[in-house]
Amino acid sequence: QVQLVESGGGLVQPGGSLRLSCLASGFTLNYYTIGWFRQAPGKEREGVSCISNRGGSTRYSDSVRGRFTISRDNVKNVVYLQMNSLKPEDTAVYYCATDRPNRFCTLEVARYDDWGQGTQVTVSS
């Protein structure tokens, strides 16, 4: 059974850091482009970051560029999202998802196929 599981979310103060993990089971993650997305209450799901299947290409939304870093460990079958300098507006449920292998990844939600169940990130003092 193909499954993506996100973890690492939680409550953090503004300016703090979290590292999210996207762990794959039932398939080999290194074949896929992986994206991180988030959805805040009352808002549409938006792309945050993505990484190509070989890790050579990454992309970030304007709102997180310079604060978030995506990486992947294809041996451990996991993709990470390191989030630093967190702001209250980063509060959302964060999801990872798979796209077919591409030289360059995209943050378009509709391009992604399999999704995890999400992990809550709350930034608040």
CSV table of N, CA and C in Angstrom, one decimal:
chain,number,residue,atom,x,y,z
A,1,GLN,N,0.8,-1.2,0.0
A,1,GLN,CA,0.0,0.0,0.0
A,1,GLN,C,0.9,1.2,0.0
A,2,VAL,N,0.6,2.1,-1.0
A,2,VAL,CA,1.4,3.4,-1.1
A,2,VAL,C,0.9,4.3,0.0
A,3,GLN,N,1.9,4.8,0.8
A,3,GLN,CA,1.5,5.7,1.9
A,3,GLN,C,2.6,6.7,2.1
A,4,LEU,N,2.1,8.0,2.4
A,4,LEU,CA,3.0,9.0,2.8
A,4,LEU,C,2.6,9.5,4.2
A,5,VAL,N,3.6,9.6,5.1
A,5,VAL,CA,3.3,10.0,6.4
A,5,VAL,C,4.1,11.2,6.8
A,6,GLU,N,3.5,12.3,7.2
A,6,GLU,CA,4.2,13.5,7.6
A,6,GLU,C,4.3,13.5,9.1
A,7,SER,N,5.4,14.0,9.6
A,7,SER,CA,5.6,14.1,11.1
A,7,SER,C,6.4,15.4,11.4
A,8,GLY,N,6.5,15.7,12.6
A,8,GLY,CA,7.4,16.8,13.0
A,8,GLY,C,6.7,18.1,13.3
A,9,GLY,N,5.4,18.2,13.1
A,9,GLY,CA,4.6,19.4,13.4
A,9,GLY,C,4.5,19.6,14.9
A,10,GLY,N,3.9,20.8,15.2
A,10,GLY,CA,3.7,21.1,16.6
A,10,GLY,C,3.5,22.5,16.9
A,11,LEU,N,3.6,22.9,18.1
A,11,LEU,CA,3.4,24.3,18.5
A,11,LEU,C,4.8,24.9,18.8
A,12,VAL,N,5.0,26.1,18.2
A,12,VAL,CA,6.3,26.7,18.3
A,12,VAL,C,6.1,28.2,18.4
A,13,GLN,N,7.0,28.9,19.1
A,13,GLN,CA,6.9,30.4,19.2
A,13,GLN,C,7.4,31.0,17.9
A,14,PRO,N,6.9,32.2,17.7
A,14,PRO,CA,7.5,33.0,16.5
A,14,PRO,C,9.0,33.1,16.6
A,15,GLY,N,9.6,32.9,15.5
A,15,GLY,CA,11.1,32.9,15.4
A,15,GLY,C,11.7,31.5,15.6
A,16,GLY,N,10.9,30.5,16.0
A,16,GLY,CA,11.4,29.2,16.3
A,16,GLY,C,11.5,28.4,15.0
A,17,SER,N,11.9,27.1,15.2
A,17,SER,CA,12.2,26.2,14.1
A,17,SER,C,11.5,24.9,14.3
A,18,LEU,N,11.1,24.2,13.2
A,18,LEU,CA,10.6,22.9,13.2
A,18,LEU,C,11.2,22.2,11.9
A,19,ARG,N,11.3,20.9,12.0
A,19,ARG,CA,11.7,20.1,10.9
A,19,ARG,C,10.6,19.0,10.6
A,20,LEU,N,10.0,19.2,9.5
A,20,LEU,CA,9.0,18.2,9.1
A,20,LEU,C,9.6,17.1,8.3
A,21,SER,N,9.1,15.9,8.4
A,21,SER,CA,9.5,14.7,7.7
A,21,SER,C,8.4,14.1,6.9
A,22,CYS,N,8.7,13.7,5.7
A,22,CYS,CA,7.7,13.0,4.9
A,22,CYS,C,8.3,11.6,4.6
A,23,LEU,N,7.7,10.6,5.2
A,23,LEU,CA,8.2,9.2,5.1
A,23,LEU,C,7.3,8.4,4.2
A,24,ALA,N,7.9,7.7,3.3
A,24,ALA,CA,7.2,6.9,2.3
A,24,ALA,C,7.2,5.4,2.8
A,25,SER,N,6.1,4.8,2.6
A,25,SER,CA,6.1,3.3,2.8
A,25,SER,C,5.3,2.7,1.6
A,26,GLY,N,5.8,1.5,1.3
A,26,GLY,CA,5.1,0.8,0.2
A,26,GLY,C,5.6,1.1,-1.2
A,27,PHE,N,6.5,2.1,-1.3
A,27,PHE,CA,7.1,2.5,-2.6
A,27,PHE,C,8.4,3.2,-2.3
A,28,THR,N,9.2,3.3,-3.4
A,28,THR,CA,10.5,4.0,-3.3
A,28,THR,C,10.3,5.4,-3.6
A,29,LEU,N,10.6,6.2,-2.6
A,29,LEU,CA,10.4,7.7,-2.8
A,29,LEU,C,11.3,8.3,-3.8
A,30,ASN,N,12.5,7.8,-4.0
A,30,ASN,CA,13.5,8.5,-4.8
A,30,ASN,C,13.1,8.5,-6.3
A,31,TYR,N,12.1,7.8,-6.7
A,31,TYR,CA,11.6,7.9,-8.1
A,31,TYR,C,10.8,9.2,-8.3
A,32,TYR,N,10.3,9.8,-7.2
A,32,TYR,CA,9.3,10.8,-7.4
A,32,TYR,C,9.8,12.2,-7.0
A,33,THR,N,9.2,13.2,-7.7
A,33,THR,CA,9.3,14.6,-7.2
A,33,THR,C,8.4,14.7,-6.0
A,34,ILE,N,8.9,15.4,-5.0
A,34,ILE,CA,8.1,15.6,-3.8
A,34,ILE,C,7.8,17.1,-3.5
A,35,GLY,N,6.6,17.3,-3.2
A,35,GLY,CA,6.2,18.7,-2.8
A,35,GLY,C,5.7,18.8,-1.4
A,36,TRP,N,5.9,19.9,-0.8
A,36,TRP,CA,5.3,20.3,0.5
A,36,TRP,C,4.3,21.4,0.2
A,37,PHE,N,3.1,21.2,0.8
A,37,PHE,CA,2.0,22.1,0.7
A,37,PHE,C,1.5,22.5,2.1
A,38,ARG,N,0.7,23.5,2.2
A,38,ARG,CA,0.1,23.8,3.4
A,38,ARG,C,-1.3,24.4,3.2
A,39,GLN,N,-2.2,24.2,4.2
A,39,GLN,CA,-3.5,24.8,4.1
A,39,GLN,C,-3.9,25.3,5.4
A,40,ALA,N,-4.2,26.6,5.5
A,40,ALA,CA,-4.6,27.3,6.7
A,40,ALA,C,-6.2,27.3,6.7
A,41,PRO,N,-6.8,27.4,7.8
A,41,PRO,CA,-8.3,27.4,7.9
A,41,PRO,C,-8.9,28.5,7.0
A,42,GLY,N,-9.8,28.1,6.2
A,42,GLY,CA,-10.5,29.1,5.3
A,42,GLY,C,-9.7,29.5,4.1
A,43,LYS,N,-8.6,28.9,3.9
A,43,LYS,CA,-7.7,29.2,2.7
A,43,LYS,C,-7.5,28.0,1.8
A,44,GLU,N,-7.1,28.3,0.6
A,44,GLU,CA,-6.8,27.2,-0.3
A,44,GLU,C,-5.4,26.6,0.0
A,45,ARG,N,-5.3,25.4,-0.4
A,45,ARG,CA,-4.0,24.7,-0.3
A,45,ARG,C,-3.0,25.4,-1.2
A,46,GLU,N,-1.8,25.6,-0.7
A,46,GLU,CA,-0.8,26.3,-1.5
A,46,GLU,C,0.5,25.6,-1.4
A,47,GLY,N,1.3,25.7,-2.5
A,47,GLY,CA,2.6,25.1,-2.6
A,47,GLY,C,3.6,25.9,-1.7
A,48,VAL,N,4.4,25.1,-1.0
A,48,VAL,CA,5.5,25.7,-0.2
A,48,VAL,C,6.9,25.5,-0.8
A,49,SER,N,7.1,24.2,-1.1
A,49,SER,CA,8.4,23.9,-1.6
A,49,SER,C,8.4,22.5,-2.3
A,50,CYS,N,9.3,22.3,-3.2
A,50,CYS,CA,9.4,21.0,-3.9
A,50,CYS,C,10.8,20.7,-4.2
A,51,ILE,N,11.0,19.4,-4.5
A,51,ILE,CA,12.4,18.9,-4.8
A,51,ILE,C,12.2,17.8,-5.9
A,52,SER,N,13.1,17.9,-6.9
A,52,SER,CA,13.0,16.9,-7.9
A,52,SER,C,13.5,15.6,-7.4
A,53,ASN,N,13.2,14.5,-8.2
A,53,ASN,CA,13.5,13.2,-7.7
A,53,ASN,C,14.9,12.9,-7.4
A,54,ARG,N,15.8,13.6,-8.1
A,54,ARG,CA,17.3,13.4,-7.8
A,54,ARG,C,17.8,14.5,-6.9
A,55,GLY,N,16.9,15.4,-6.6
A,55,GLY,CA,17.4,16.5,-5.6
A,55,GLY,C,18.1,17.6,-6.3
A,56,GLY,N,18.2,17.6,-7.6
A,56,GLY,CA,19.0,18.7,-8.3
A,56,GLY,C,18.2,20.0,-8.4
A,57,SER,N,16.9,19.9,-8.3
A,57,SER,CA,16.1,21.1,-8.4
A,57,SER,C,15.2,21.3,-7.2
A,58,THR,N,15.2,22.5,-6.7
A,58,THR,CA,14.3,22.8,-5.6
A,58,THR,C,13.6,24.1,-6.0
A,59,ARG,N,12.4,24.3,-5.3
A,59,ARG,CA,11.7,25.5,-5.6
A,59,ARG,C,11.0,25.9,-4.3
A,60,TYR,N,10.8,27.2,-4.0
A,60,TYR,CA,10.2,27.7,-2.8
A,60,TYR,C,9.2,28.8,-3.2
A,61,SER,N,8.1,28.9,-2.4
A,61,SER,CA,7.2,30.0,-2.6
A,61,SER,C,7.9,31.3,-2.0
A,62,ASP,N,7.4,32.4,-2.5
A,62,ASP,CA,8.0,33.7,-2.1
A,62,ASP,C,7.9,33.9,-0.6
A,63,SER,N,6.8,33.3,0.0
A,63,SER,CA,6.5,33.6,1.4
A,63,SER,C,7.5,32.8,2.3
A,64,VAL,N,8.2,31.8,1.8
A,64,VAL,CA,9.1,31.0,2.7
A,64,VAL,C,10.5,31.0,2.2
A,65,ARG,N,10.8,31.5,1.1
A,65,ARG,CA,12.1,31.5,0.5
A,65,ARG,C,13.1,32.2,1.5
A,66,GLY,N,14.2,31.5,1.8
A,66,GLY,CA,15.2,32.1,2.7
A,66,GLY,C,15.0,31.6,4.1
A,67,ARG,N,13.8,31.1,4.4
A,67,ARG,CA,13.5,30.6,5.8
A,67,ARG,C,13.4,29.1,5.8
A,68,PHE,N,12.8,28.5,4.8
A,68,PHE,CA,12.6,27.0,4.7
A,68,PHE,C,13.6,26.4,3.8
A,69,THR,N,14.0,25.1,4.1
A,69,THR,CA,14.9,24.4,3.2
A,69,THR,C,14.4,23.0,3.1
A,70,ILE,N,14.2,22.5,1.8
A,70,ILE,CA,13.8,21.2,1.5
A,70,ILE,C,15.0,20.3,1.2
A,71,SER,N,15.0,19.1,1.6
A,71,SER,CA,16.0,18.2,1.3
A,71,SER,C,15.5,16.8,1.3
A,72,ARG,N,16.3,15.8,0.7
A,72,ARG,CA,15.8,14.5,0.7
A,72,ARG,C,16.9,13.5,1.0
A,73,ASP,N,16.6,12.4,1.6
A,73,ASP,CA,17.5,11.3,1.8
A,73,ASP,C,16.9,10.1,1.2
A,74,ASN,N,17.4,9.8,0.0
A,74,ASN,CA,16.8,8.7,-0.8
A,74,ASN,C,17.2,7.3,-0.2
A,75,VAL,N,18.2,7.3,0.6
A,75,VAL,CA,18.5,6.0,1.3
A,75,VAL,C,17.5,5.7,2.4
A,76,LYS,N,17.1,6.7,3.1
A,76,LYS,CA,16.2,6.6,4.2
A,76,LYS,C,14.7,6.7,3.7
A,77,ASN,N,14.6,7.0,2.4
A,77,ASN,CA,13.2,7.2,1.9
A,77,ASN,C,12.4,8.3,2.5
A,78,VAL,N,13.0,9.4,2.8
A,78,VAL,CA,12.4,10.5,3.5
A,78,VAL,C,12.7,11.8,2.8
A,79,VAL,N,11.8,12.8,2.9
A,79,VAL,CA,12.0,14.1,2.5
A,79,VAL,C,11.8,15.0,3.7
A,80,TYR,N,12.6,16.0,3.9
A,80,TYR,CA,12.5,16.9,5.0
A,80,TYR,C,12.2,18.3,4.6
A,81,LEU,N,11.5,19.1,5.5
A,81,LEU,CA,11.3,20.5,5.3
A,81,LEU,C,11.8,21.2,6.6
A,82,GLN,N,12.9,21.8,6.5
A,82,GLN,CA,13.4,22.5,7.7
A,82,GLN,C,12.8,23.9,7.6
A,83,MET,N,12.2,24.3,8.7
A,83,MET,CA,11.5,25.6,8.8
A,83,MET,C,12.1,26.4,9.9
A,84,ASN,N,12.7,27.5,9.5
A,84,ASN,CA,13.3,28.4,10.5
A,84,ASN,C,12.6,29.8,10.5
A,85,SER,N,12.8,30.6,11.5
A,85,SER,CA,12.3,31.9,11.6
A,85,SER,C,10.7,31.9,11.4
A,86,LEU,N,10.1,31.0,12.0
A,86,LEU,CA,8.7,30.8,11.8
A,86,LEU,C,7.9,32.0,12.2
A,87,LYS,N,6.8,32.2,11.5
A,87,LYS,CA,5.9,33.3,11.7
A,87,LYS,C,4.5,32.8,12.0
A,88,PRO,N,3.7,33.6,12.6
A,88,PRO,CA,2.3,33.2,12.9
A,88,PRO,C,1.6,32.8,11.6
A,89,GLU,N,1.9,33.5,10.5
A,89,GLU,CA,1.2,33.2,9.2
A,89,GLU,C,1.7,31.9,8.6
A,90,ASP,N,2.6,31.2,9.2
A,90,ASP,CA,3.0,29.9,8.7
A,90,ASP,C,2.1,28.8,9.3
A,91,THR,N,1.2,29.2,10.2
A,91,THR,CA,0.3,28.3,10.8
A,91,THR,C,-0.6,27.6,9.8
A,92,ALA,N,-0.6,26.3,9.8
A,92,ALA,CA,-1.4,25.6,8.8
A,92,ALA,C,-1.1,24.1,9.0
A,93,VAL,N,-1.9,23.3,8.3
A,93,VAL,CA,-1.6,21.9,8.1
A,93,VAL,C,-0.7,21.7,6.9
A,94,TYR,N,0.4,21.0,7.2
A,94,TYR,CA,1.4,20.8,6.1
A,94,TYR,C,1.3,19.4,5.6
A,95,TYR,N,1.3,19.3,4.2
A,95,TYR,CA,1.2,18.0,3.5
A,95,TYR,C,2.4,17.8,2.6
A,96,CYS,N,2.7,16.5,2.4
A,96,CYS,CA,3.7,16.2,1.4
A,96,CYS,C,2.9,15.4,0.3
A,97,ALA,N,3.4,15.4,-0.9
A,97,ALA,CA,2.7,14.7,-2.0
A,97,ALA,C,3.8,14.4,-3.1
A,98,THR,N,3.4,13.4,-3.9
A,98,THR,CA,4.2,13.0,-5.0
A,98,THR,C,3.8,13.5,-6.3
A,99,ASP,N,4.8,13.7,-7.2
A,99,ASP,CA,4.6,14.0,-8.6
A,99,ASP,C,5.6,13.1,-9.4
A,100,ARG,N,5.3,12.9,-10.6
A,100,ARG,CA,6.2,12.1,-11.4
A,100,ARG,C,7.5,12.7,-11.5
A,101,PRO,N,8.6,12.0,-11.9
A,101,PRO,CA,9.9,12.6,-11.9
A,101,PRO,C,10.0,13.7,-13.0
A,102,ASN,N,10.6,14.7,-12.6
A,102,ASN,CA,10.8,15.9,-13.5
A,102,ASN,C,12.2,16.5,-13.2
A,103,ARG,N,12.7,17.0,-14.2
A,103,ARG,CA,14.0,17.7,-14.0
A,103,ARG,C,13.8,19.0,-13.1
A,104,PHE,N,12.6,19.6,-13.3
A,104,PHE,CA,12.3,20.8,-12.5
A,104,PHE,C,10.9,20.6,-11.9
A,105,CYS,N,10.9,20.8,-10.6
A,105,CYS,CA,9.6,20.6,-9.9
A,105,CYS,C,8.7,21.8,-9.9
A,106,THR,N,7.4,21.6,-9.6
A,106,THR,CA,6.5,22.7,-9.7
A,106,THR,C,5.7,22.7,-8.3
A,107,LEU,N,5.1,23.9,-8.0
A,107,LEU,CA,4.3,24.1,-6.8
A,107,LEU,C,2.8,24.0,-7.1
A,108,GLU,N,2.5,23.6,-8.3
A,108,GLU,CA,1.1,23.5,-8.7
A,108,GLU,C,0.4,22.3,-8.0
A,109,VAL,N,-0.6,22.6,-7.2
A,109,VAL,CA,-1.2,21.6,-6.4
A,109,VAL,C,-1.8,20.4,-7.3
A,110,ALA,N,-2.4,20.8,-8.4
A,110,ALA,CA,-3.1,19.9,-9.3
A,110,ALA,C,-2.1,18.9,-9.9
A,111,ARG,N,-0.8,19.1,-9.9
A,111,ARG,CA,0.1,18.2,-10.5
A,111,ARG,C,0.4,17.0,-9.6
A,112,TYR,N,0.1,17.1,-8.4
A,112,TYR,CA,0.5,16.1,-7.4
A,112,TYR,C,-0.6,15.0,-7.2
A,113,ASP,N,-0.1,13.8,-7.0
A,113,ASP,CA,-1.0,12.7,-7.0
A,113,ASP,C,-1.4,12.1,-5.6
A,114,ASP,N,-0.4,11.5,-5.0
A,114,ASP,CA,-0.6,10.9,-3.7
A,114,ASP,C,-0.2,11.9,-2.6
A,115,TRP,N,-1.1,11.9,-1.6
A,115,TRP,CA,-0.9,12.9,-0.5
A,115,TRP,C,-0.9,12.2,0.9
A,116,GLY,N,-0.1,12.8,1.8
A,116,GLY,CA,-0.2,12.3,3.2
A,116,GLY,C,-1.4,12.9,3.9
A,117,GLN,N,-1.5,12.6,5.2
A,117,GLN,CA,-2.6,13.0,5.9
A,117,GLN,C,-2.4,14.4,6.6
A,118,GLY,N,-1.2,14.9,6.5
A,118,GLY,CA,-0.9,16.2,7.0
A,118,GLY,C,-0.4,16.2,8.5
A,119,THR,N,0.3,17.3,8.8
A,119,THR,CA,0.8,17.5,10.2
A,119,THR,C,0.5,19.0,10.5
A,120,GLN,N,0.0,19.2,11.7
A,120,GLN,CA,-0.3,20.6,12.1
A,120,GLN,C,0.9,21.3,12.6
A,121,VAL,N,1.1,22.5,12.1
A,121,VAL,CA,2.1,23.5,12.5
A,121,VAL,C,1.4,24.7,13.0
A,122,THR,N,1.6,25.0,14.3
A,122,THR,CA,1.0,26.2,14.9
A,122,THR,C,2.2,27.1,15.4
A,123,VAL,N,2.2,28.3,15.0
A,123,VAL,CA,3.2,29.3,15.4
A,123,VAL,C,2.5,30.4,16.2
A,124,SER,N,2.7,30.4,17.5
A,124,SER,CA,2.0,31.3,18.4
A,124,SER,C,2.8,31.5,19.6
A,125,SER,N,2.7,32.7,20.2
A,125,SER,CA,3.3,33.0,21.5
A,125,SER,C,2.3,32.7,22.6
